mmCIF file of N, CA, C and O in Angstrom:
data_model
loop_
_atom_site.group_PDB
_atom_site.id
_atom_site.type_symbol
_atom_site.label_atom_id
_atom_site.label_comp_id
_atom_site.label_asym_id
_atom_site.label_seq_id
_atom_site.Cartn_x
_atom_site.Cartn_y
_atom_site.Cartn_z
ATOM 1 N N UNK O 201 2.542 -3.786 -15.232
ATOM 2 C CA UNK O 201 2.436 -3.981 -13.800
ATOM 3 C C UNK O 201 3.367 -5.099 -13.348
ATOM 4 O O UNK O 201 3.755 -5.970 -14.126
ATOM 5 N N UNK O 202 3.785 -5.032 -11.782
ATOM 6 C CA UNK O 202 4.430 -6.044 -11.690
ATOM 7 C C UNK O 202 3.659 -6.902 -11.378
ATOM 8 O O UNK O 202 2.490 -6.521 -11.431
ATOM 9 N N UNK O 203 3.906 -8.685 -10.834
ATOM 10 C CA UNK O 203 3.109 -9.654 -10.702
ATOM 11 C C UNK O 203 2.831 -9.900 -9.183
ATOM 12 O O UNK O 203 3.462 -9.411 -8.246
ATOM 13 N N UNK O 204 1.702 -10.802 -9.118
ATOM 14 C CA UNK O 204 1.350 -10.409 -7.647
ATOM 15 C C UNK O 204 0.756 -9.307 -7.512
ATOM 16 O O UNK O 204 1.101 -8.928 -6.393
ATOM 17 N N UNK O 205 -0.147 -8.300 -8.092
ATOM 18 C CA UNK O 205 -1.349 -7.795 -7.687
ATOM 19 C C UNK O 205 -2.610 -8.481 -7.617
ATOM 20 O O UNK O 205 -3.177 -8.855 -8.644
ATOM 21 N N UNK O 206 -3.110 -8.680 -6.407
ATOM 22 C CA UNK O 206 -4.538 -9.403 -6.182
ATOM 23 C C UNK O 206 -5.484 -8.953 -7.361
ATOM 24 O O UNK O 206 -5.327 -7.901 -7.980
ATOM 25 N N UNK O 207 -6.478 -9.863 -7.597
ATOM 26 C CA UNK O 207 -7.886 -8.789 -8.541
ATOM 27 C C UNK O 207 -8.232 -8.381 -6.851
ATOM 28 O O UNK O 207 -7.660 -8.646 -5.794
ATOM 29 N N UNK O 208 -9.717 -7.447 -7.278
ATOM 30 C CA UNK O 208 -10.097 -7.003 -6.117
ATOM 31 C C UNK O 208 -11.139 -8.253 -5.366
ATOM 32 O O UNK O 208 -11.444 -8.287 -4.174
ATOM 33 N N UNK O 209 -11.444 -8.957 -6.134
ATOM 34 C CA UNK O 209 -12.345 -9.804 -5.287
ATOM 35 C C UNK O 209 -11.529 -10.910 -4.951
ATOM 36 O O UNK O 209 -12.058 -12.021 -4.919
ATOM 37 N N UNK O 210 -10.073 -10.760 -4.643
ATOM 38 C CA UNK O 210 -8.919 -11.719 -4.253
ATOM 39 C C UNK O 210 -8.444 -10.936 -2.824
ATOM 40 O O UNK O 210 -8.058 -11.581 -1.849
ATOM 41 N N UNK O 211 -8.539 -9.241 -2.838
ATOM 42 C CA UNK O 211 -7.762 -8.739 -1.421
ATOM 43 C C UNK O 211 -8.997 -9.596 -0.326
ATOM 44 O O UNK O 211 -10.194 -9.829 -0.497
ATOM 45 N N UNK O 212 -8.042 -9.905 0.829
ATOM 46 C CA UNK O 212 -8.753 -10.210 1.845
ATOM 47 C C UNK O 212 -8.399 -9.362 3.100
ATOM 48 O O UNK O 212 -7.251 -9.055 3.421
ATOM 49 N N UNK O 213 -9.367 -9.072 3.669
ATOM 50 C CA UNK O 213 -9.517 -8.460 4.918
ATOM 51 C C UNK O 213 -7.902 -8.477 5.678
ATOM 52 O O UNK O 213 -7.081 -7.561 5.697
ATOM 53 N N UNK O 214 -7.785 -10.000 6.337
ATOM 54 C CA UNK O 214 -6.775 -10.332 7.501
ATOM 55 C C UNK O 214 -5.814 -10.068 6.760
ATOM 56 O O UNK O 214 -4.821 -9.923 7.473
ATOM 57 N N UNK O 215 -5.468 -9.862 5.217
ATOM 58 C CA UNK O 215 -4.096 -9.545 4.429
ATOM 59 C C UNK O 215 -3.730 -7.520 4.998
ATOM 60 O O UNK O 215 -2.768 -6.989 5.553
ATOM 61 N N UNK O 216 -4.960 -7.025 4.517
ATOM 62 C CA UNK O 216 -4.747 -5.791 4.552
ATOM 63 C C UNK O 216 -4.663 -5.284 6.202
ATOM 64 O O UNK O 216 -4.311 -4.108 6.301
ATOM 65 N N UNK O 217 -4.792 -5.623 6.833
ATOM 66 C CA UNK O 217 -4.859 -5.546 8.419
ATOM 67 C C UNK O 217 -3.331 -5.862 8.658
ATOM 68 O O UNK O 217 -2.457 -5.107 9.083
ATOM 69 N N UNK O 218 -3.271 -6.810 8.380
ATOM 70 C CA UNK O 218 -1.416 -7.598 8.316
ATOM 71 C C UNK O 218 -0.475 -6.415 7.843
ATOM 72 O O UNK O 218 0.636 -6.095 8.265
ATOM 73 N N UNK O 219 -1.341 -5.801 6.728
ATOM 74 C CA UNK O 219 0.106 -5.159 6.001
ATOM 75 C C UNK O 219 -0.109 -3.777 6.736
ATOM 76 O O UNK O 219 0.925 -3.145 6.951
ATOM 77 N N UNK O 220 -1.025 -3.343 7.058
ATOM 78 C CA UNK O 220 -1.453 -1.843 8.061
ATOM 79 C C UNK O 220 -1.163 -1.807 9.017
ATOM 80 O O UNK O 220 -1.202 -0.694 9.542
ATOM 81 N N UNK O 221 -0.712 -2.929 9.815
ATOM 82 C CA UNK O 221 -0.269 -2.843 11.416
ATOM 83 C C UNK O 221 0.793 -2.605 11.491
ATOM 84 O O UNK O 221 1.075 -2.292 12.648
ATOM 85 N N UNK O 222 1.864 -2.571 10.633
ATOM 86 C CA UNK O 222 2.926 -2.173 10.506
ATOM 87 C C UNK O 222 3.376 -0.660 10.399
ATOM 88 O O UNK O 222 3.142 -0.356 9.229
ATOM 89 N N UNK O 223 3.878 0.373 11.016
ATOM 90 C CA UNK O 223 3.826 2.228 11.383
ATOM 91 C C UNK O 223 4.600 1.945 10.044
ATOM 92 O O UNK O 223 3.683 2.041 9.227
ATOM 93 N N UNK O 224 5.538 1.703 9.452
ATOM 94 C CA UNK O 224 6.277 2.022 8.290
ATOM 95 C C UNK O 224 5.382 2.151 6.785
ATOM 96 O O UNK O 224 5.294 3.088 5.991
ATOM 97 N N UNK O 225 4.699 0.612 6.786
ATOM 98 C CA UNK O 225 3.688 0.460 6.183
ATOM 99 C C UNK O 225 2.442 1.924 6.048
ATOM 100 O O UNK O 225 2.100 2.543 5.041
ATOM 101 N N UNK O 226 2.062 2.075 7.319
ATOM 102 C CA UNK O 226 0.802 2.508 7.365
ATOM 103 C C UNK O 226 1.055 3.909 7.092
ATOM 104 O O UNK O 226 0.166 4.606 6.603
ATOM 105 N N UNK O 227 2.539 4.513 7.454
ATOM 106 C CA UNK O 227 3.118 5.690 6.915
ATOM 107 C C UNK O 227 2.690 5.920 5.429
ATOM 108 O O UNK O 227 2.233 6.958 4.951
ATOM 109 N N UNK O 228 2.971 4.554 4.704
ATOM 110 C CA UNK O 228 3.291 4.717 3.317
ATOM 111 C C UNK O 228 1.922 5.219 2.947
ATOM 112 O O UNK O 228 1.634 6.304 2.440
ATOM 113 N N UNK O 229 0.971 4.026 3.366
ATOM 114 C CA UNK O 229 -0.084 4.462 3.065
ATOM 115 C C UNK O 229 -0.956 5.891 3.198
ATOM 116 O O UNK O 229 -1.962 6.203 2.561
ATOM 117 N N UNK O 230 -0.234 6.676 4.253
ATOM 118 C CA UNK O 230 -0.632 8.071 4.092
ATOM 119 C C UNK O 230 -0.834 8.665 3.535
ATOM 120 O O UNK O 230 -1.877 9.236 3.219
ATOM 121 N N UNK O 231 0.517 8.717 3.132
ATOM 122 C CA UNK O 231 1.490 9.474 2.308
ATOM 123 C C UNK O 231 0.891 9.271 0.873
ATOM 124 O O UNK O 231 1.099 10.250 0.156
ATOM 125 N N UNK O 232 0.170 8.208 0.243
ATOM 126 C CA UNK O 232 -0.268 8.334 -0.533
ATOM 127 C C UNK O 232 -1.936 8.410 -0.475
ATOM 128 O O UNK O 232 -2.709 8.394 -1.433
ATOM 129 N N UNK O 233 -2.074 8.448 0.161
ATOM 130 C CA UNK O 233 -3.732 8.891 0.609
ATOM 131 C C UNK O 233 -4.665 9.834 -0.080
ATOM 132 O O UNK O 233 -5.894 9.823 -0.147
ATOM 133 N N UNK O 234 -3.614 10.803 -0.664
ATOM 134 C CA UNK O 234 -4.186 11.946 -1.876
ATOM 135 C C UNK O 234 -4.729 11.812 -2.836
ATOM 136 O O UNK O 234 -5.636 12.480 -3.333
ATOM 137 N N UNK O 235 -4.039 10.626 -3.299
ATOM 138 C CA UNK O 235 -4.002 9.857 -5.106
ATOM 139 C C UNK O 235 -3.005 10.003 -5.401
ATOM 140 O O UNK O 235 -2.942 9.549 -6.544
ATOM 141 N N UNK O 236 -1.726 10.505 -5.014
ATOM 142 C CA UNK O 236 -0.404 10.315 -5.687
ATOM 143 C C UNK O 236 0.231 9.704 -6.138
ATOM 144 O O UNK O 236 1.174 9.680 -5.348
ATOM 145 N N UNK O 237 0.614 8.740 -7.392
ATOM 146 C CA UNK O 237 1.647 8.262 -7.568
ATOM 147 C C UNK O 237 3.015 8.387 -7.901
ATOM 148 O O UNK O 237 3.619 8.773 -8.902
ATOM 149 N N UNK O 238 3.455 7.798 -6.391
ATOM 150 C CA UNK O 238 5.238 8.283 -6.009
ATOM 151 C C UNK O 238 6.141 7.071 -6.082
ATOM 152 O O UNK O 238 5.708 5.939 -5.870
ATOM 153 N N UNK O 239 7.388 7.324 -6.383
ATOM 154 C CA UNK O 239 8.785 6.748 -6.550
ATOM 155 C C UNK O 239 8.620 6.133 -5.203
ATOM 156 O O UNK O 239 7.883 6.633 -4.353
ATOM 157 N N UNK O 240 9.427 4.862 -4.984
ATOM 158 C CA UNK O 240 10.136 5.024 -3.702
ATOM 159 C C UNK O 240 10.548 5.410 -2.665
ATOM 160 O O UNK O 240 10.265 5.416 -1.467
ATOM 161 N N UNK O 241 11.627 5.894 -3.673
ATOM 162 C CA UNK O 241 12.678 6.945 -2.859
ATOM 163 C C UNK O 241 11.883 8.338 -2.136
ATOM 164 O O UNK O 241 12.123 8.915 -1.076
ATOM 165 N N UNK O 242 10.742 8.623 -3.300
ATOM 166 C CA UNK O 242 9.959 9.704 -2.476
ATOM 167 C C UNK O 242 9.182 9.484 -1.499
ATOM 168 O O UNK O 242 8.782 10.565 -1.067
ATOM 169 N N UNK O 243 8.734 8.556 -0.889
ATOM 170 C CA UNK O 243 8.466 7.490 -0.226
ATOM 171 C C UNK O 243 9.104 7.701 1.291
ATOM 172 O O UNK O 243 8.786 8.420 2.238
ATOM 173 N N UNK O 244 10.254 6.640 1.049
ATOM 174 C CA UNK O 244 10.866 6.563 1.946
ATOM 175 C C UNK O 244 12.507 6.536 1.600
ATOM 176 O O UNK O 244 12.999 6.109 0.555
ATOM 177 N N UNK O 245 13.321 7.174 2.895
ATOM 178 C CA UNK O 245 14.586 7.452 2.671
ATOM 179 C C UNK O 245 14.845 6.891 4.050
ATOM 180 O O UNK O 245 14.046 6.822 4.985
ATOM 181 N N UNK O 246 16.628 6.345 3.988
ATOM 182 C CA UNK O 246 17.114 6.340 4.955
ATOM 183 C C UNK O 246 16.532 4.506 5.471
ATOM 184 O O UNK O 246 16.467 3.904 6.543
ATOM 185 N N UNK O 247 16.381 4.348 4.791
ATOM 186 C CA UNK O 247 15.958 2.344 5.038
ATOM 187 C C UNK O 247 16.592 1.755 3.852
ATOM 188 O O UNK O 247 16.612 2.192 2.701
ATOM 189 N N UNK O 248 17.113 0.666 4.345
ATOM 190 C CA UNK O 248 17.881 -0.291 3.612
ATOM 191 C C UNK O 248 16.561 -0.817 2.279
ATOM 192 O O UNK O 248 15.384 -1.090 2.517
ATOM 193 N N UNK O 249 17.123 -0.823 1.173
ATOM 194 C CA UNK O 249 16.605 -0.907 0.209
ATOM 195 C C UNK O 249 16.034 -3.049 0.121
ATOM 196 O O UNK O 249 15.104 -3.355 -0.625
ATOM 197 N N UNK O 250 16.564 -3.857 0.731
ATOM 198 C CA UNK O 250 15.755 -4.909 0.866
ATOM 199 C C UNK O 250 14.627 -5.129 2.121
ATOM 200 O O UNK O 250 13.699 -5.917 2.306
ATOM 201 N N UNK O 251 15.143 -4.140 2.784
ATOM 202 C CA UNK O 251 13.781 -3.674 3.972
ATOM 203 C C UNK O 251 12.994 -3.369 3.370
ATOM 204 O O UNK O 251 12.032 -4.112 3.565
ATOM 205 N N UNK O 252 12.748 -2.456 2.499
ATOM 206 C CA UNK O 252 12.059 -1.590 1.399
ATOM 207 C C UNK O 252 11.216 -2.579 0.307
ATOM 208 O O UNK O 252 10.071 -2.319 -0.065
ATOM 209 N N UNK O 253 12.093 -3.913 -0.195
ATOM 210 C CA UNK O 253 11.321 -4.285 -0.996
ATOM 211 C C UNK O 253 10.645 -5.262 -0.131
ATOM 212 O O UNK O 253 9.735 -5.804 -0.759
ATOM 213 N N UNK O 254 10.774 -5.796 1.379
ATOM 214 C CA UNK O 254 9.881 -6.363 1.863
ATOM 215 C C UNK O 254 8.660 -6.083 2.093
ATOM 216 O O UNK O 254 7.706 -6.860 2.067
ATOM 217 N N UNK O 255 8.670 -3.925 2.536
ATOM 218 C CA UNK O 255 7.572 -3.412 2.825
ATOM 219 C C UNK O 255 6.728 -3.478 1.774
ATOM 220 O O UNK O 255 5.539 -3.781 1.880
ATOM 221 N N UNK O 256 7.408 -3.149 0.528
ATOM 222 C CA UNK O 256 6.872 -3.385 -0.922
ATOM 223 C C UNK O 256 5.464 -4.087 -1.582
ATOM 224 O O UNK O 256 4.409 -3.751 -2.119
ATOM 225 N N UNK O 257 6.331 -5.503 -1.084
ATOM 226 C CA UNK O 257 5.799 -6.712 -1.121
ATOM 227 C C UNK O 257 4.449 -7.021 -0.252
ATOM 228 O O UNK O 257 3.294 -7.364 -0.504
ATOM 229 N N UNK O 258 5.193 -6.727 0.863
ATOM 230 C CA UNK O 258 4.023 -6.992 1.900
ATOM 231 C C UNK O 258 2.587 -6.116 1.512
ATOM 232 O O UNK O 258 1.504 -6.634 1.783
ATOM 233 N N UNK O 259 2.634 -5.010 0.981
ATOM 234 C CA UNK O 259 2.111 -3.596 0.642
ATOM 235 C C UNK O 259 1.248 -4.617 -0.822
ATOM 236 O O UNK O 259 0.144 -5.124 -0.624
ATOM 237 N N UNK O 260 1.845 -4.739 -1.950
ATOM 238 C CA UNK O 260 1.208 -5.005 -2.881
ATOM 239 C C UNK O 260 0.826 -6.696 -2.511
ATOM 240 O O UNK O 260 -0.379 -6.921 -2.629
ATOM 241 N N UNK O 261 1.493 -7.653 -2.173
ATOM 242 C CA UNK O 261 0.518 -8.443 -2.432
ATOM 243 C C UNK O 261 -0.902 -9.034 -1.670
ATOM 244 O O UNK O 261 -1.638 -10.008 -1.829
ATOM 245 N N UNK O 262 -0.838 -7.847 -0.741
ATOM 246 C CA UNK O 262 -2.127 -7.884 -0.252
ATOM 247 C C UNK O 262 -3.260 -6.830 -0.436
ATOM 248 O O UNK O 262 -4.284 -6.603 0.209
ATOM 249 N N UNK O 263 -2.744 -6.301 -1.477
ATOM 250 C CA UNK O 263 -3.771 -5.895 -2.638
ATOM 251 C C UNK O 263 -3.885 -3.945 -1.999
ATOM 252 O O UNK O 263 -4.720 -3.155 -2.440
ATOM 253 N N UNK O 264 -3.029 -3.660 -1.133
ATOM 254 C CA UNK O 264 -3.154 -2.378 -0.575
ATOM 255 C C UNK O 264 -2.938 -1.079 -1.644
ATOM 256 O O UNK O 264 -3.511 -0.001 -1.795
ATOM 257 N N UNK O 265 -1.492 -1.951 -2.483
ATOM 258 C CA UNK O 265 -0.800 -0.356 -3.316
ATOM 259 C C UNK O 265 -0.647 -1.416 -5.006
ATOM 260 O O UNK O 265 -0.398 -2.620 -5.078
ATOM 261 N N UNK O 266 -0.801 -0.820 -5.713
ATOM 262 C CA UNK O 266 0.094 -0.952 -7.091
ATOM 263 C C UNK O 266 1.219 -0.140 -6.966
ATOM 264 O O UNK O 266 1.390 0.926 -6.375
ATOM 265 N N UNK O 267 2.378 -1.254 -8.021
ATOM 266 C CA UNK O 267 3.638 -0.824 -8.092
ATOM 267 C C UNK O 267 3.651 -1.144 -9.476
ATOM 268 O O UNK O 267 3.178 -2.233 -9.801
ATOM 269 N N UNK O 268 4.164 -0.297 -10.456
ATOM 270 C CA UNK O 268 4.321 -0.455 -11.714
ATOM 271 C C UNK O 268 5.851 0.491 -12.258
ATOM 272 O O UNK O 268 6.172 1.662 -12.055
ATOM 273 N N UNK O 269 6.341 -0.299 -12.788
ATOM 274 C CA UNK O 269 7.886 0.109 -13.011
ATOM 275 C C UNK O 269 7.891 1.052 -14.268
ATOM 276 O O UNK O 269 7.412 0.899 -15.391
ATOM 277 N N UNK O 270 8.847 2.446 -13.487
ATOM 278 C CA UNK O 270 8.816 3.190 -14.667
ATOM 279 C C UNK O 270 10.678 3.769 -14.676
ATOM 280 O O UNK O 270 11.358 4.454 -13.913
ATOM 281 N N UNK O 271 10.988 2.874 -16.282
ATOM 282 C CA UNK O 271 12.678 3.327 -16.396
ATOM 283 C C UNK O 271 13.058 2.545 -15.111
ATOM 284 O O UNK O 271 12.472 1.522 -14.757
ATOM 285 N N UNK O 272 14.100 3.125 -14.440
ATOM 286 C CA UNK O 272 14.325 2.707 -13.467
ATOM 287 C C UNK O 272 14.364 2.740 -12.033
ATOM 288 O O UNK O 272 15.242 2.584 -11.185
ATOM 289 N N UNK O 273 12.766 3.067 -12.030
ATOM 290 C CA UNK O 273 12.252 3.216 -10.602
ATOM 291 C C UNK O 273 10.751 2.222 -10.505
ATOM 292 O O UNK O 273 10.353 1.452 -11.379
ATOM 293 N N UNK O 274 10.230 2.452 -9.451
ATOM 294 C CA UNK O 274 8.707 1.832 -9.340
ATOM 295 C C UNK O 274 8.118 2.769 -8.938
ATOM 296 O O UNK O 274 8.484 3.377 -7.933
ATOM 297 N N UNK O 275 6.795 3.178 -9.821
ATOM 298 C CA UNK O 275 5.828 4.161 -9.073
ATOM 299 C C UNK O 275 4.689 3.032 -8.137
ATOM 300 O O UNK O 275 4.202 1.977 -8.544
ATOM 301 N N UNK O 276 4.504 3.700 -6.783
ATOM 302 C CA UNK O 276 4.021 3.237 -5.955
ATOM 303 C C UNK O 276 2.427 4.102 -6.308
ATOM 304 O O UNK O 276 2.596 5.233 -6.762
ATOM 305 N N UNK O 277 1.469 3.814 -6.195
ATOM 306 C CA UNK O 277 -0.269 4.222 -5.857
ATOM 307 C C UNK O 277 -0.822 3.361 -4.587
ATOM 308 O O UNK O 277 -0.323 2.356 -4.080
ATOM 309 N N UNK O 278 -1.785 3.933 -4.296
ATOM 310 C CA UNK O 278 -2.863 3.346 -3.129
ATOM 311 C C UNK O 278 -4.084 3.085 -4.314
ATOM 312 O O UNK O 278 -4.489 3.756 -5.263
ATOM 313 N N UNK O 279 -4.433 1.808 -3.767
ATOM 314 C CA UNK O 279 -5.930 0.953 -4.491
ATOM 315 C C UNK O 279 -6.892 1.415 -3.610
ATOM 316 O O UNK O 279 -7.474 0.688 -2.805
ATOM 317 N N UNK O 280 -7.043 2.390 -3.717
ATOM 318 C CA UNK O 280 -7.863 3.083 -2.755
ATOM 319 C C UNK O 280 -9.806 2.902 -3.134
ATOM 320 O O UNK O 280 -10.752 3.085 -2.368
ATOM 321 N N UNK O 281 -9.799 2.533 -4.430
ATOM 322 C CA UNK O 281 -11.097 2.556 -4.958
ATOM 323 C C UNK O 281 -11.165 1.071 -4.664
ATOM 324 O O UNK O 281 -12.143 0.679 -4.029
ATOM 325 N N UNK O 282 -10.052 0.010 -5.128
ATOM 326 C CA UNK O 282 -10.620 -1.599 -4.924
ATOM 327 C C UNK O 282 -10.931 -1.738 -3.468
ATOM 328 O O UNK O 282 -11.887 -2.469 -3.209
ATOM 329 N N UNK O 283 -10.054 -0.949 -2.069
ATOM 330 C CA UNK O 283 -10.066 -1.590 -1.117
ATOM 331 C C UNK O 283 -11.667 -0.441 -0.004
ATOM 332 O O UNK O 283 -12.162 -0.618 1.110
ATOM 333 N N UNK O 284 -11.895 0.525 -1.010
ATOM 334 C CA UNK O 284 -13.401 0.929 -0.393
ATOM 335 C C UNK O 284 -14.535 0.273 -1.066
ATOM 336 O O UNK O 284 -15.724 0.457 -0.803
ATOM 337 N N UNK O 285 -14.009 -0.572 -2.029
ATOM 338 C CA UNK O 285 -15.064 -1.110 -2.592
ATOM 339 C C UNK O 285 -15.615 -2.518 -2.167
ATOM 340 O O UNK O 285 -16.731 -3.035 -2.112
ATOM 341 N N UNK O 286 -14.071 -2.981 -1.837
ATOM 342 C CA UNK O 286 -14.046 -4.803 -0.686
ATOM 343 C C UNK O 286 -14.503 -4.496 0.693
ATOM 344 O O UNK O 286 -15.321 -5.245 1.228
ATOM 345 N N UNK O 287 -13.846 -3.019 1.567
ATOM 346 C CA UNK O 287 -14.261 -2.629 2.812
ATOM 347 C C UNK O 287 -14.314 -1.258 2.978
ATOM 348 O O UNK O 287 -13.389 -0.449 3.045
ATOM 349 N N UNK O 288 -15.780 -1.060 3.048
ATOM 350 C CA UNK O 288 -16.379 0.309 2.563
ATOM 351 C C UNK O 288 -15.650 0.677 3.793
ATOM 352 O O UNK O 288 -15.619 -0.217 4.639
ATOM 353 N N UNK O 289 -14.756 2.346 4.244
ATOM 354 C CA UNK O 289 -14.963 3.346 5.461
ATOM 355 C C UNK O 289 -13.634 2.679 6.014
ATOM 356 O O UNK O 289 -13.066 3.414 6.821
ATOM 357 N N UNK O 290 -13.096 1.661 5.819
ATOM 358 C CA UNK O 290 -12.280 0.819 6.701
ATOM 359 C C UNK O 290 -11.173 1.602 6.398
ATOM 360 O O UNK O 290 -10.483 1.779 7.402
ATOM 361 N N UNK O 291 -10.647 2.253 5.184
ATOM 362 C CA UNK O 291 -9.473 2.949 4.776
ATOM 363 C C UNK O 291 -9.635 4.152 5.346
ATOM 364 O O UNK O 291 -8.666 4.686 5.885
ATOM 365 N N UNK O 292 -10.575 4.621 5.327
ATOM 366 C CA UNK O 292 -11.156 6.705 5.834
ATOM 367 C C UNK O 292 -10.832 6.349 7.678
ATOM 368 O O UNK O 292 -10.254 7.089 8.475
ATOM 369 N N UNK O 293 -11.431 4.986 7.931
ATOM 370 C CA UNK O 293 -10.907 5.138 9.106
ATOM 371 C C UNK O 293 -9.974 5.425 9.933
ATOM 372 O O UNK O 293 -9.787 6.164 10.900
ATOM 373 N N UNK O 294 -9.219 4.359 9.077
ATOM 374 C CA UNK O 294 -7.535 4.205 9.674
ATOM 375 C C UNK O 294 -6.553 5.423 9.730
ATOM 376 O O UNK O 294 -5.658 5.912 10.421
ATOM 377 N N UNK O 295 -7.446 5.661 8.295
ATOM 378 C CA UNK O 295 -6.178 7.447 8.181
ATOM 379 C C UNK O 295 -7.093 8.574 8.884
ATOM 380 O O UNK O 295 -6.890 9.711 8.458
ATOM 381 N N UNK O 296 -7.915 8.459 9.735
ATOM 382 C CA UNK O 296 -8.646 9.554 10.352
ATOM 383 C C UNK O 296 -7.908 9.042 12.498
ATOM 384 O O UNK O 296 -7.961 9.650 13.567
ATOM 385 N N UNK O 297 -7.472 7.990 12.162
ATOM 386 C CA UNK O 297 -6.753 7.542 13.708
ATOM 387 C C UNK O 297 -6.036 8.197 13.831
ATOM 388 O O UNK O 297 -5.819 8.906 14.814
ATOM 389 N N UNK O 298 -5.183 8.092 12.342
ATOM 390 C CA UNK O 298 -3.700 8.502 12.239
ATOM 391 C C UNK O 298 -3.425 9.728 12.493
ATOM 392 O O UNK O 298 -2.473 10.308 13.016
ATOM 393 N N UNK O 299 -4.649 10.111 11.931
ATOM 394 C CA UNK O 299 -4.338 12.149 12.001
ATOM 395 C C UNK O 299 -4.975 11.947 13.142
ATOM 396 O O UNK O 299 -4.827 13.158 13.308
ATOM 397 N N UNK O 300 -5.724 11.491 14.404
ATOM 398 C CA UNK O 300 -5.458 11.525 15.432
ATOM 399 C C UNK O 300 -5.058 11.645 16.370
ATOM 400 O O UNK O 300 -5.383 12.351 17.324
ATOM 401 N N UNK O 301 -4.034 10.728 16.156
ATOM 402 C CA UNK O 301 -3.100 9.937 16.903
ATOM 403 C C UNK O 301 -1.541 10.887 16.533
ATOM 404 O O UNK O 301 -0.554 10.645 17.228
ATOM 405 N N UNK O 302 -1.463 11.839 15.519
ATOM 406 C CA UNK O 302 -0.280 12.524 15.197
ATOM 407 C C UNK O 302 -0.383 13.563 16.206
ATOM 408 O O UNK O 302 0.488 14.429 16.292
#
């Protein structure tokens, strides 16, 4: 794994709110909403690749996604079990706006 993944009784609320208010962000998080773990690039295209590792960043160290490097890419996941387990419904929510709001 890389460094800078929270344990789960380290994510805090105002972190994951921070990193979700962001449409690029909260895209990502969709997108992996299934259980998928995806590349990057499968991810997102067409954004500057240090934009990318900001979203990254912002994404894992507030405990939202694991990123774990494989060869020479990073597979991205959603902590989808730590962050219903810190804030039960709060994740089902957000992505039930989204498909809303699409």
């Amino acid at each position: 794994m890389i460094a800078n993944h929270p344990e789960r009784e380290q994510i805090r609320l105002e972190n994951v709110l921070f990193a979700l208010g962001n449409p690029l962000r909260m895209g990502i998080v969709r997108s992996l909403a299934g259980g998928a773990e995806l590349t990057c690039g499968a991810l997102i295209q067409d954004v500057a690749k240090s934009t990318m590792t900001h979203h990254w960043r912002v994404l894992r160290d507030s405990g939202v996604i694991w990123q774990r490097p494989q060869g020479r890419e990073n597979l991205i996941s959603l902590r989808r079990e730590d962050l219903d387990a810190r804030f039960p419904g709060l994740l089902e929510t957000l992505l039930r706006v989204m498909v809303n709001e699409a």
